Coordinates of C-alpha atoms in Angstrom, one line a residue:
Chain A
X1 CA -4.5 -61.1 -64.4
X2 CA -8.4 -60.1 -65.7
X3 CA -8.4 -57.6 -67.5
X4 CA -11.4 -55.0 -67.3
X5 CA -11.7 -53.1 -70.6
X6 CA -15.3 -51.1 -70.1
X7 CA -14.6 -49.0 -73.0
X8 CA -14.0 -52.5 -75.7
X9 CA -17.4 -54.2 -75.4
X10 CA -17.6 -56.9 -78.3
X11 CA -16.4 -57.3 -81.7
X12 CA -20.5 -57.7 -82.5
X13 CA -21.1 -54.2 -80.8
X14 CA -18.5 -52.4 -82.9
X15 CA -19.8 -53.3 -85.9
X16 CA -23.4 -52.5 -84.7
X17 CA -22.0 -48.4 -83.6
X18 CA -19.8 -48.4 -86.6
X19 CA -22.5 -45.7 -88.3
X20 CA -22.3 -42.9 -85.9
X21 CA -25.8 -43.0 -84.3
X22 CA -26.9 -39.0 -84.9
X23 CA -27.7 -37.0 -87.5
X24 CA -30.8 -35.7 -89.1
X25 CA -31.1 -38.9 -91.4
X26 CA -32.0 -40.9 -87.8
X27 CA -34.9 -38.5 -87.3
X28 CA -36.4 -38.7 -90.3
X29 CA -36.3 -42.2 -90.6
X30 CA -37.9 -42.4 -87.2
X31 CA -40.7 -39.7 -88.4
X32 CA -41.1 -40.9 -91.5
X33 CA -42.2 -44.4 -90.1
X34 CA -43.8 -43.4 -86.9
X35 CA -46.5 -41.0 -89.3
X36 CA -46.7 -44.0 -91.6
X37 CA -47.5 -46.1 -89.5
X38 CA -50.0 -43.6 -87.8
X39 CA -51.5 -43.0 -90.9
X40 CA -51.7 -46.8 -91.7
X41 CA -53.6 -47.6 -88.8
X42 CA -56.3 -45.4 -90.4
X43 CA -56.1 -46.8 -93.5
X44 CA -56.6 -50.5 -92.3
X45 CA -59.5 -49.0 -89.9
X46 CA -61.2 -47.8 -93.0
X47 CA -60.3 -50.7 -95.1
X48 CA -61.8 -53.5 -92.4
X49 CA -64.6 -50.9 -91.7
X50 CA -66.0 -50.4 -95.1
X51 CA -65.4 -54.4 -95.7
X52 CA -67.9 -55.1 -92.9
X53 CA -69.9 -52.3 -94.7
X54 CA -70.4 -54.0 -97.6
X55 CA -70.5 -57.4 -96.4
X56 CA -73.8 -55.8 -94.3
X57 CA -75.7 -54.4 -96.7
X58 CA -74.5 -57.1 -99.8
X59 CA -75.4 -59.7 -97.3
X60 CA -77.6 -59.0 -94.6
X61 CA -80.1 -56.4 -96.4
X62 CA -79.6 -58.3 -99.9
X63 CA -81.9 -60.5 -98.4
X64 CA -84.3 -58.8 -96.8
X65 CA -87.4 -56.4 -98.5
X66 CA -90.0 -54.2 -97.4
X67 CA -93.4 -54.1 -98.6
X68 CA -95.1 -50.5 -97.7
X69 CA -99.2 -50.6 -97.3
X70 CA -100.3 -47.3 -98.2
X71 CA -104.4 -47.5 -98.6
X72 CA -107.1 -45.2 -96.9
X73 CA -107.4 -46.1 -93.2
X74 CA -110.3 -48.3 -93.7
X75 CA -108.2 -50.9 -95.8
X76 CA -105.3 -50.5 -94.5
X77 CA -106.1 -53.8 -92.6
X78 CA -107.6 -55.9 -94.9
X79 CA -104.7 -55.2 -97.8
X80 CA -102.0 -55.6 -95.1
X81 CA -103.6 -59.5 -94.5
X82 CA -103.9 -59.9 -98.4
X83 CA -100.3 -58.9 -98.6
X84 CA -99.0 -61.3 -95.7
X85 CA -101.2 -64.1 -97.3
X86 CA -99.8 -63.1 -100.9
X87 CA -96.9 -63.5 -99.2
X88 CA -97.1 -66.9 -97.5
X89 CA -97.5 -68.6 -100.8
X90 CA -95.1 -66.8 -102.4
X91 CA -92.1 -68.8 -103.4
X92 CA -88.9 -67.8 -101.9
X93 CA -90.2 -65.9 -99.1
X94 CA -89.2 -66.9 -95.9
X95 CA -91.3 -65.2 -93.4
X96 CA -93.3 -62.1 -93.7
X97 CA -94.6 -60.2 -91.0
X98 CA -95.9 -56.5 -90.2
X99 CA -94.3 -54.1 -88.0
X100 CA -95.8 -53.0 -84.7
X101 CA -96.1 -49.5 -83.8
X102 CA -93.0 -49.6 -81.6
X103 CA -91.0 -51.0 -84.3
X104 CA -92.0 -48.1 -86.1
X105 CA -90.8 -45.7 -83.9
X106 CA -87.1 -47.0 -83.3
X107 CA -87.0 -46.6 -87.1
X108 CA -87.7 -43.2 -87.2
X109 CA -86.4 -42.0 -83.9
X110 CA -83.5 -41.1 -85.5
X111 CA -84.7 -38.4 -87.3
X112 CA -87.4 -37.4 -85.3
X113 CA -86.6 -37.9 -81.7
X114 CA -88.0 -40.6 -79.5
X115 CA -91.2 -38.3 -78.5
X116 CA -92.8 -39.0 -82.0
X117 CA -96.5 -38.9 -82.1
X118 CA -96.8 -42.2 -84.2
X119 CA -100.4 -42.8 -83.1
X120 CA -101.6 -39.5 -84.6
X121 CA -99.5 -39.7 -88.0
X122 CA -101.0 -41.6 -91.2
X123 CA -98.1 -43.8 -91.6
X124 CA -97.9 -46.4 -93.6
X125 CA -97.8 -50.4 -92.6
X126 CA -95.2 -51.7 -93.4
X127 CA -94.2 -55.8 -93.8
X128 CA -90.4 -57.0 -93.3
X129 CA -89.6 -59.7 -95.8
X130 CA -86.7 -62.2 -95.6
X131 CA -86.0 -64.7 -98.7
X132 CA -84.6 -67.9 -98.6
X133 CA -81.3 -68.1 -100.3
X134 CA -83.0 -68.8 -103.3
X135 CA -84.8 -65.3 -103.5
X136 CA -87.8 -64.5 -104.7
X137 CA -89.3 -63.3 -107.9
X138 CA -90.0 -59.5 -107.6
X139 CA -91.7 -59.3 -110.8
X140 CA -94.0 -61.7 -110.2
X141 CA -94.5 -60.7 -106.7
X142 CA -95.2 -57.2 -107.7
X143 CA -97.8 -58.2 -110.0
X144 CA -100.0 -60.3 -107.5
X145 CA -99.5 -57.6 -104.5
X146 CA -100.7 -55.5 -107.0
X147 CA -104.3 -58.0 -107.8
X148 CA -104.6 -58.3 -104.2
X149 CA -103.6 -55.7 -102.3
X150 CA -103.3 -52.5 -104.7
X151 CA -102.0 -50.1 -101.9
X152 CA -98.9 -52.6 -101.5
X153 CA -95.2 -51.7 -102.5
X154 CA -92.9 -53.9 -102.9
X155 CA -89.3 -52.6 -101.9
X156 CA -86.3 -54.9 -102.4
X157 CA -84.1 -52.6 -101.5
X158 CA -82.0 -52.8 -104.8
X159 CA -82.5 -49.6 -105.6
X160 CA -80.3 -48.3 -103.0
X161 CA -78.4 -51.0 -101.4
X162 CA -76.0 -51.8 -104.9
X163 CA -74.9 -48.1 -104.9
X164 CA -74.2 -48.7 -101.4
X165 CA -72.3 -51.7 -102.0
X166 CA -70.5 -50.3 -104.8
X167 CA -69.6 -47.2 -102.8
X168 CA -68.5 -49.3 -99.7
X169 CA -66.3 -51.6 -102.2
X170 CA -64.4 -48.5 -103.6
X171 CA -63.7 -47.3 -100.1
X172 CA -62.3 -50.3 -99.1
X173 CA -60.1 -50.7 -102.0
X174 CA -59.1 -47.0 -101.5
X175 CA -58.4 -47.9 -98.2
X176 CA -56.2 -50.4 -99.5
X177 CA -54.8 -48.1 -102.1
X178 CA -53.5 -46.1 -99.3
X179 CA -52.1 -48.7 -98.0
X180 CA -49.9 -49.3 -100.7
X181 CA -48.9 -45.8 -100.8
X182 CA -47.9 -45.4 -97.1
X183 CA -45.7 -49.0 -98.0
X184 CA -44.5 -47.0 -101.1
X185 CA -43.9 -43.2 -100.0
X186 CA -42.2 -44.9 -96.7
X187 CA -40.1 -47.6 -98.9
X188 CA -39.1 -44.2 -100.8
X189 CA -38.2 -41.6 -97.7
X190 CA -36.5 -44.7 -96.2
X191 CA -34.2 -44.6 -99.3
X192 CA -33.3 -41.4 -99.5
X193 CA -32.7 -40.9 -95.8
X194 CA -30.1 -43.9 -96.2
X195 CA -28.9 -42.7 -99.3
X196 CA -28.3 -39.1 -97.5
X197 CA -26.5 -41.3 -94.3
X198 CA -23.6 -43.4 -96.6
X199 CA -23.4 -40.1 -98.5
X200 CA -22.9 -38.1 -95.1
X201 CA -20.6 -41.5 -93.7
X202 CA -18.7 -41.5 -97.0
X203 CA -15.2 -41.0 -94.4
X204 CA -16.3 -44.5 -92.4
X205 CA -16.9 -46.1 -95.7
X206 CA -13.4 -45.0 -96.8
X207 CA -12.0 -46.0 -93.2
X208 CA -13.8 -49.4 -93.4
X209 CA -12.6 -50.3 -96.9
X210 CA -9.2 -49.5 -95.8
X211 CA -9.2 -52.3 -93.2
X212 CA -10.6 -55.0 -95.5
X213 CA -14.3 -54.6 -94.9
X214 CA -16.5 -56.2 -97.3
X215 CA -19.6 -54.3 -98.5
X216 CA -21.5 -57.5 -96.6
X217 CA -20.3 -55.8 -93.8
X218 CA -20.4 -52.2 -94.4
X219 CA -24.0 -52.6 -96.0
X220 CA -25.6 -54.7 -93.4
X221 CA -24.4 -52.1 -90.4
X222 CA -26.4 -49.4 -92.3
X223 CA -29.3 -51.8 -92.9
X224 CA -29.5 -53.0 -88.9
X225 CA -29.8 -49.2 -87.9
X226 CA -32.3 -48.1 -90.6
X227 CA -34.6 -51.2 -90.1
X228 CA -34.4 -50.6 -86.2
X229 CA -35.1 -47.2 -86.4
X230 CA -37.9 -48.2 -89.4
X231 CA -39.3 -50.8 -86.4
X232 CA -39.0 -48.3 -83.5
X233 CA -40.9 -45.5 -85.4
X234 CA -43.4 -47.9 -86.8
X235 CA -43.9 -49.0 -83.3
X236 CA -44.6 -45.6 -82.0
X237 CA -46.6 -44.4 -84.7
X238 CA -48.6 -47.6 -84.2
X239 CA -49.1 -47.5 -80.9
X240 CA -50.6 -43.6 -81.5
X241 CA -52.8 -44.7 -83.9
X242 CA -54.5 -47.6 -81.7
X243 CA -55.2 -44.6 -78.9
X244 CA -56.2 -42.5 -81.3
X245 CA -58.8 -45.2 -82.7
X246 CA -59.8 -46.4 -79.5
X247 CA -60.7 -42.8 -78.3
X248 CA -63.3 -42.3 -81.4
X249 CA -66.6 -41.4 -80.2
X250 CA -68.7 -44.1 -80.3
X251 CA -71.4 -43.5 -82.7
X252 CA -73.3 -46.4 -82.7
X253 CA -76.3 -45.1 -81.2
X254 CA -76.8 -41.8 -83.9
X255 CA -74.2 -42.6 -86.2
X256 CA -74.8 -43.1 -90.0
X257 CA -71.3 -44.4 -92.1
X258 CA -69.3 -43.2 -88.9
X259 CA -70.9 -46.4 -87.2
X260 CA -68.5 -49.3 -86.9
X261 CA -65.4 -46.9 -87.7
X262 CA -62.9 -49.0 -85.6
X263 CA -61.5 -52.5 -84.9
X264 CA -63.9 -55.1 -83.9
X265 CA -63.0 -58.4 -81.9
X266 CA -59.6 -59.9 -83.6
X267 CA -59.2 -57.1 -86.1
X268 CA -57.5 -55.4 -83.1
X269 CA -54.4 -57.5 -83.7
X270 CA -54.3 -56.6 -87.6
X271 CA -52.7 -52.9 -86.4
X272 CA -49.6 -55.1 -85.1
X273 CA -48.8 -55.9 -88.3
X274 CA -47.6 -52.5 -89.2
X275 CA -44.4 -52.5 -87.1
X276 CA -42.9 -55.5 -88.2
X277 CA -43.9 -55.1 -91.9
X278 CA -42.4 -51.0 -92.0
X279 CA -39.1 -53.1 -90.5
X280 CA -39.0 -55.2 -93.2
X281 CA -39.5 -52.4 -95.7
X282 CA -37.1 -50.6 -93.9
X283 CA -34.3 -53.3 -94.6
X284 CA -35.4 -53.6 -98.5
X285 CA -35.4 -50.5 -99.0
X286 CA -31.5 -49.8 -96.9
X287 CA -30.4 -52.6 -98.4
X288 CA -30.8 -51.1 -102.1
X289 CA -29.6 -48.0 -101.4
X290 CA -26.7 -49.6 -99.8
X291 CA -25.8 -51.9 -102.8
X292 CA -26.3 -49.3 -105.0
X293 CA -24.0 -46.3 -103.1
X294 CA -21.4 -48.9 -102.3
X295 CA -21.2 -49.8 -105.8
X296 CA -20.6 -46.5 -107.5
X297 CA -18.3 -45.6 -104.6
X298 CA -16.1 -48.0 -105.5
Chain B
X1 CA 4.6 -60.7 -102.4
X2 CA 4.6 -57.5 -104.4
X3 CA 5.3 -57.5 -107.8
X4 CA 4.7 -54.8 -110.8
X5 CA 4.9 -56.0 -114.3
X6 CA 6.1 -52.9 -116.9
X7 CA 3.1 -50.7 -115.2
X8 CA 1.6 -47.5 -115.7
X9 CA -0.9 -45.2 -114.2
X10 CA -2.4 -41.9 -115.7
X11 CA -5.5 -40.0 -115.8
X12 CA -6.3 -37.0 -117.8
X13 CA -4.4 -38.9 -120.9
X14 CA -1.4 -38.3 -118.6
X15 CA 0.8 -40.7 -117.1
X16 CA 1.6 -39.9 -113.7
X17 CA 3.7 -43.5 -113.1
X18 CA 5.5 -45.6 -116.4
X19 CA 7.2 -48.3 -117.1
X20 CA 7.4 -49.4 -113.4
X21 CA 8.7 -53.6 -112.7
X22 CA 10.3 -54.5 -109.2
X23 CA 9.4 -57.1 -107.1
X24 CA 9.3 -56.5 -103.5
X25 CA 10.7 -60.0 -101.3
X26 CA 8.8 -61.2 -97.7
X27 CA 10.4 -59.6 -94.9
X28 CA 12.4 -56.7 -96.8
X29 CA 12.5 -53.2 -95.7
X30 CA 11.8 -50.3 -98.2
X31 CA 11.8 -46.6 -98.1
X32 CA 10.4 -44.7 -100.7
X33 CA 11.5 -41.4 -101.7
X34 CA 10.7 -38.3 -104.4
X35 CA 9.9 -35.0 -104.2
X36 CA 6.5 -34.2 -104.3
X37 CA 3.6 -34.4 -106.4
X38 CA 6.0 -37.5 -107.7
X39 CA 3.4 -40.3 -107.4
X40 CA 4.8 -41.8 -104.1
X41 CA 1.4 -41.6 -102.7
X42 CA 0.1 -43.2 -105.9
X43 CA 2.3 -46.0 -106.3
X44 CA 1.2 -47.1 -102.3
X45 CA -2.3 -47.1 -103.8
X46 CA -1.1 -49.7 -106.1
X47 CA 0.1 -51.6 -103.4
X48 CA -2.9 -51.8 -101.3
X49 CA -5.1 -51.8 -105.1
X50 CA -6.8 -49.0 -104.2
X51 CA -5.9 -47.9 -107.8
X52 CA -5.9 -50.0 -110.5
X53 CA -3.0 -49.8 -113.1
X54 CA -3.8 -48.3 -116.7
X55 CA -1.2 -50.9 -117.9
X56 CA 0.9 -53.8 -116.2
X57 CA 0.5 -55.8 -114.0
X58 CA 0.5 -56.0 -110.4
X59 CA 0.5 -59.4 -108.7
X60 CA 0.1 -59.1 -104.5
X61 CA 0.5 -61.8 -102.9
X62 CA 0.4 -64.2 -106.0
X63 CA -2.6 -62.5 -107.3
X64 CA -3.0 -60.7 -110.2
X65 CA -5.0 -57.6 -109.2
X66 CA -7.0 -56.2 -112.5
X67 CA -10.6 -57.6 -112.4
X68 CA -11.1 -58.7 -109.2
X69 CA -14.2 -58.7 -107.3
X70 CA -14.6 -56.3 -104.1
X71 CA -14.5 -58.9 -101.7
X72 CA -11.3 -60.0 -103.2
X73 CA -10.0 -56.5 -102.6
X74 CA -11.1 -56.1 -99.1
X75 CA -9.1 -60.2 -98.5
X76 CA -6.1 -58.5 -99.9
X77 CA -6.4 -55.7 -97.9
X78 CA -6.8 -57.8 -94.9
X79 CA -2.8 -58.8 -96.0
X80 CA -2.1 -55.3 -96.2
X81 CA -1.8 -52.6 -93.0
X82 CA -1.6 -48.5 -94.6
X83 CA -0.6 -45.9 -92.4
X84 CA -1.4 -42.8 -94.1
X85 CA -0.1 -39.0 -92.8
X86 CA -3.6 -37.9 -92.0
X87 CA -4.8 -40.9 -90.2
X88 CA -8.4 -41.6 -90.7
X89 CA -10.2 -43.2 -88.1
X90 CA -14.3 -43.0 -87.1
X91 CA -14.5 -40.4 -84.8
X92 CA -17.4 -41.8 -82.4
X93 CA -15.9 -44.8 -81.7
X94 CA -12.9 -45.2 -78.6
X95 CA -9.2 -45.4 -79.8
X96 CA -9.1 -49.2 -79.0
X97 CA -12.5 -49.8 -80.8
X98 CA -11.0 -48.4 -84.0
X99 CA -7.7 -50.5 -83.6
X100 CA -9.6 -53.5 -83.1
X101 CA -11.9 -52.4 -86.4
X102 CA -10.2 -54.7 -88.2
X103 CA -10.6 -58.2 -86.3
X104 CA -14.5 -56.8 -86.3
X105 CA -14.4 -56.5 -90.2
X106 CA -13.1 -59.6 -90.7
X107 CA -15.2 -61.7 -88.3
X108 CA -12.5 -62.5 -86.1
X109 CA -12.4 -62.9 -81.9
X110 CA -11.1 -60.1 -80.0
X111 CA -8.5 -61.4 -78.1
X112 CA -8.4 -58.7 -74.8
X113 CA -4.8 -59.8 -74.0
X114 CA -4.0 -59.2 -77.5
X115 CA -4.9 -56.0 -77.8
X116 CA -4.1 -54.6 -74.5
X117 CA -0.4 -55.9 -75.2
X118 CA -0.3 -54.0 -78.3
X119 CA -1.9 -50.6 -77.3
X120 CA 1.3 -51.0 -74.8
X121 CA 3.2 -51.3 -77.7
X122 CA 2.5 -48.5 -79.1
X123 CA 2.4 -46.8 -76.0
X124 CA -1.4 -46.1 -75.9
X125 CA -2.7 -48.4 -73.0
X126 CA -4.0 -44.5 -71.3
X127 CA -5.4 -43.5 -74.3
X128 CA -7.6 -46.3 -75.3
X129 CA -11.0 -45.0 -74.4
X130 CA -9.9 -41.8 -75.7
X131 CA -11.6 -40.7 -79.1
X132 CA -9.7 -40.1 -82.0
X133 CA -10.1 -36.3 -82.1
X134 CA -8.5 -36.1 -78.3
X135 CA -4.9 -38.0 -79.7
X136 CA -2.2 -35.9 -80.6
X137 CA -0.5 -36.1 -83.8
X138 CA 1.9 -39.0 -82.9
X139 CA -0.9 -40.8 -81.1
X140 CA -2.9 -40.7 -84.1
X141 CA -0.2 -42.2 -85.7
X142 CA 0.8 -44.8 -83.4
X143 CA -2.8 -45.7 -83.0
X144 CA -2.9 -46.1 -86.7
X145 CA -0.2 -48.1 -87.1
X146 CA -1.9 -50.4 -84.3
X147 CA -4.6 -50.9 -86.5
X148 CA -2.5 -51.3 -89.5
X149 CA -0.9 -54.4 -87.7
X150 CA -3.7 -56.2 -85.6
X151 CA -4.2 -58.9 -87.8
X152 CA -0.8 -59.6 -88.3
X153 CA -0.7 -58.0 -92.0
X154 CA 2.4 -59.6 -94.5
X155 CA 3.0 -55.9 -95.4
X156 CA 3.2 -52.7 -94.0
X157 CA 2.9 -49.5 -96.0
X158 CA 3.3 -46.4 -94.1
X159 CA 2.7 -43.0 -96.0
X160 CA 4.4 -40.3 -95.1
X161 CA 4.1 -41.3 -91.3
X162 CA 6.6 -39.1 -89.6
X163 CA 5.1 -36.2 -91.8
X164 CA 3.1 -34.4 -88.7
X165 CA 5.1 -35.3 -85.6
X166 CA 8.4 -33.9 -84.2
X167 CA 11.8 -36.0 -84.2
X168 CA 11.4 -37.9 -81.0
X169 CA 8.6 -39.3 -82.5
X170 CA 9.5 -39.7 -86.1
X171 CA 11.9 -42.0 -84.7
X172 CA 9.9 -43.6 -82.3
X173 CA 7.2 -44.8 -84.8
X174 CA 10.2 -45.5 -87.2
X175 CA 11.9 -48.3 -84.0
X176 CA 8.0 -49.7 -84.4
X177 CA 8.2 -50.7 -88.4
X178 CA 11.5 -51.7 -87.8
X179 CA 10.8 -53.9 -85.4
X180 CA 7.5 -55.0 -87.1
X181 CA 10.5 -55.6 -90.0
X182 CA 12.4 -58.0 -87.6
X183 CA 9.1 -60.2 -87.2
X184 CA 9.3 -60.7 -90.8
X185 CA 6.9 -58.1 -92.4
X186 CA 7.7 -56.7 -95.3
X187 CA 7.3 -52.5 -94.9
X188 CA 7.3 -49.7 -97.4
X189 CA 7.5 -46.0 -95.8
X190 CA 6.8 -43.0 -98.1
X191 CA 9.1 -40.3 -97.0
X192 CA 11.1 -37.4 -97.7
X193 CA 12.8 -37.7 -94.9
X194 CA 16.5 -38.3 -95.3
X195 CA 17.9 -38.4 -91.8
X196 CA 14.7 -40.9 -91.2
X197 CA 16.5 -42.8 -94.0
X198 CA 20.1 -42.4 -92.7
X199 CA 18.6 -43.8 -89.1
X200 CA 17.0 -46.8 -90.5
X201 CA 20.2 -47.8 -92.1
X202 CA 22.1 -48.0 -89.3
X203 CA 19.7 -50.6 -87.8
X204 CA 18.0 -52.8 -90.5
X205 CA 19.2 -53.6 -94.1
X206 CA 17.0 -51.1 -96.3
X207 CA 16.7 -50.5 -99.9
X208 CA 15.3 -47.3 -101.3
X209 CA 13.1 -46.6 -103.8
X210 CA 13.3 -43.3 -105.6
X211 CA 10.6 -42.0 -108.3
X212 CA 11.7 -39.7 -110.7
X213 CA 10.9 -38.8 -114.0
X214 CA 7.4 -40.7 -113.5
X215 CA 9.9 -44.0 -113.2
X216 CA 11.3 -46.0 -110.1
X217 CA 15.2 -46.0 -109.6
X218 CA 16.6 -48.0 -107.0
X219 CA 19.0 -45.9 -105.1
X220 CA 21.7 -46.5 -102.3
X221 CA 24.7 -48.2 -101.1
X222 CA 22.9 -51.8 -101.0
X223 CA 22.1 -51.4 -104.8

């Protein structure tokens, strides 16, 4: 005769319920990961943010200068052409040219609106430079802009662009400095919330000692619930995170540091790290706690 | 299978058990008596090493006990089913889950047949997706003594079983150890119960085991 015992489901499934599933410890765990997590997402959005930051302006603008023509109106042409032929035969200068009036505009448009009156201002001309990846020599340079063209001045951006660097570098290891706090202040609530469950459970310790379980046995059924929880918190608090990031205004268009405050392309996937990495904190971190309770309970 | 070696157990700088040797045989029935506060309950910790001896030594099974690892305590206890008076089970899981805790902790196949025969054993095949906090008294007992004996333990110790139930069942849980006696187990029962005593005689050869004066005296007729 089959027998039907709906109550008795496997020996694998007992030792998987053996911690009874509620309790505040369960919530916290679940909390603590989930705002981790949510937090982390942040932190990795800064970190990858303030990377490409860097890389921009340490890259892109380190090689790339401006020379600014300010001369009475009457020169202004003739010292622009002695700058671009100064210029031409300098060494380590790719390409010079000046920019139109146009150009000029989407420059300042965003400080002064897009119904600018460029014609009737006395702005200066100015000349975009790109180096070869050799550079140039900006000494040297300076000096001959100066012979032929005295209105000329030469901007290699240096001046701003390392403070830039430097201050998009710090971010980005602050970014990762929070990082490793999130991993740490989890790794620690994690602890103590498994320390406060075998405390709490110290009956279905006794119970399970009494029928020959090892602390293999008794440890790992802690460890499978806390880095479950630890995943399914991580998972939510994840998952918050990427809405939240995804709804950021999009500030490209007027946005100063704010622009590029996101994922970009494949960075998207970086965020799914998060879950499976507060899991396997979670089970480091039970797994301590476990050894070390069941060993002083002894 | 159980034997004590001139041993002692104190704490406080006082000895609660002295100068204790026996040797208990495979298959042989034991009651153990004393008034209380006498160490009964003690002495059943040694048996199951859930207390180490301050002196002596205790060899179950072959094995001397002092400085062994953990695991080697939980494959002894594996050998070893306890009843105790206030049966402790875990309160979320179903009367037949806990009874089967033991074939879980040890890795072993749950053999549905098995168990259904013994919760009819013990007369508990209603109660088995009952929690532990719906069982009366004797159930909890019964169900304990289940658990005790799922994987087919050498030994039985029972403490105080028959301490919380009425008559009918005192000697309704005492026909179960002695029949568990009759399959060969060796059983030790903690009680102060003499008529318990008198009724067990009449059915299985017995020996009893009184502690007094912090030492064991073997009493009775079959001394």
């Amino acid at each position: 005769m089959a027998l039907s015992l709906p109550f008795l489901k496997t020996d694998t499934t007992i030792h998987d319920r053996i911690v009874p599933p509620s309790g505040f410890t369960a919530r916290l765990t679940i909390l603590t990961a989930g705002a981790m997590a949510f937090l982390a997402v942040f932190a990795l959005t800064l970190s990858l943010a303030t990377g490409r930051l860097a890389e921009r302006w340490g890259g892109e603008l380190a090689r790339s200068s401006t020379v600014r023509i300010s001369a009475p109106s009457d020169q202004v042409a003739a010292q622009t052409q002695a700058a671009l032929d100064v210029l031409a035969t300098t060494p380590g200068v790719q390409s010079a040219r000046a920019l139109d009036s146009e150009e000029e505009r989407a420059l300042l448009e965003p400080w002064f609106g897009p119904s600018l009156p460029i014609d009737t201002l006395p702005l200066p001309v100015l000349i975009e430079v790109i180096e070869t990846s050799d550079g140039y020599d900006a000494e040297g340079l300076r000096l001959r802009l100066a012979g032929e063209a005295p209105g000329a001045v030469l901007d290699d951006h240096t001046r701003w662009r390392k403070p830039l660097v430097v201050a998009a570098n710090r971010l980005r290891f602050l970014g990762v400095i929070c990082l490793i706090l999130i991993t740490g202040v989890t790794a620690a609530m994690i602890t103590l919330a498994a320390n406060a469950a075998l405390a709490a459970n110290g009956q279905v310790i006794r119970v399970l000692r009494l029928v020959g379980a090892k602390d293999s046995y008794i440890a790992s059924a802690f460890i499978r619930q806390f880095t479950l929880r630890g995943l399914s918190g991580a998972l939510i608090g994840t998952v918050m995170g990427l809405i939240s990031v995804a709804l950021l205004p999009n500030t490209q268009a007027s946005g100063g540091f704010l622009t590029g405050l996101g994922f970009q392309g494949f960075e998207w996937l970086w965020p799914f790290v998060i879950p499976p990495f507060a899991a396997a904190v979670s089970f480091f971190a039970t797994r301590f706690a476990a050894n070390r309770t069941l060993k002083r309970l002894m | 299978m159980i034997e004590f070696n001139n041993v002692a157990y104190g704490y406080g700088g006082r000895d609660l058990l002295t100068e204790i040797s026996l040797s208990l045989n495979p298959g042989s029935f034991h009651f153990l008596t004393g008034p209380s506060g006498a160490g009964k309950t003690t002495f059943l910790k040694l048996c199951y090493r859930e207390l180490e001896p301050t002196a002596g030594q205790i060899h179950l099974f072959g094995q001397a006990t002092r400085d062994i690892t953990r695991d080697q305590v939980a494959e002894l206890r594996r050998k070893t089913g306890v009843v105790h008076q206030d049966c402790k089970f875990l309160d979320h899981l179903s009367v037949a889950e806990n009874i089967a805790m033991p074939l879980s902790v040890a890795g072993k196949p749950m053999d549905v047949a098995n168990l259904t025969e013994l919760m009819a054993w013990v007369g508990l095949s209603e109660r088995a997706d009952a929690l532990p906090a719906e069982l009366s008294g004797g159930e909890r007992q019964r169900a304990a003594l289940a658990r005790a004996v799922i994987m087919s333990p050498d030994v039985v110790i029972a403490d105080e079983p028959t301490g919380n139930v009425d008559w009918d069942m005192s000697l309704r849980l005492l026909q179960l150890l002695i029949e568990l006696n009759r399959m060969g187990k060796t059983v030790i029962i903690a009680t102060h119960d003499m008529h318990l005593i008198r009724q067990a005689k009449s059915q299985v050869q017995t020996r009893v085991l009184r502690i007094a004066n912090r030492r064991i005296q073997q009493a009775g007729v079959d001394l």
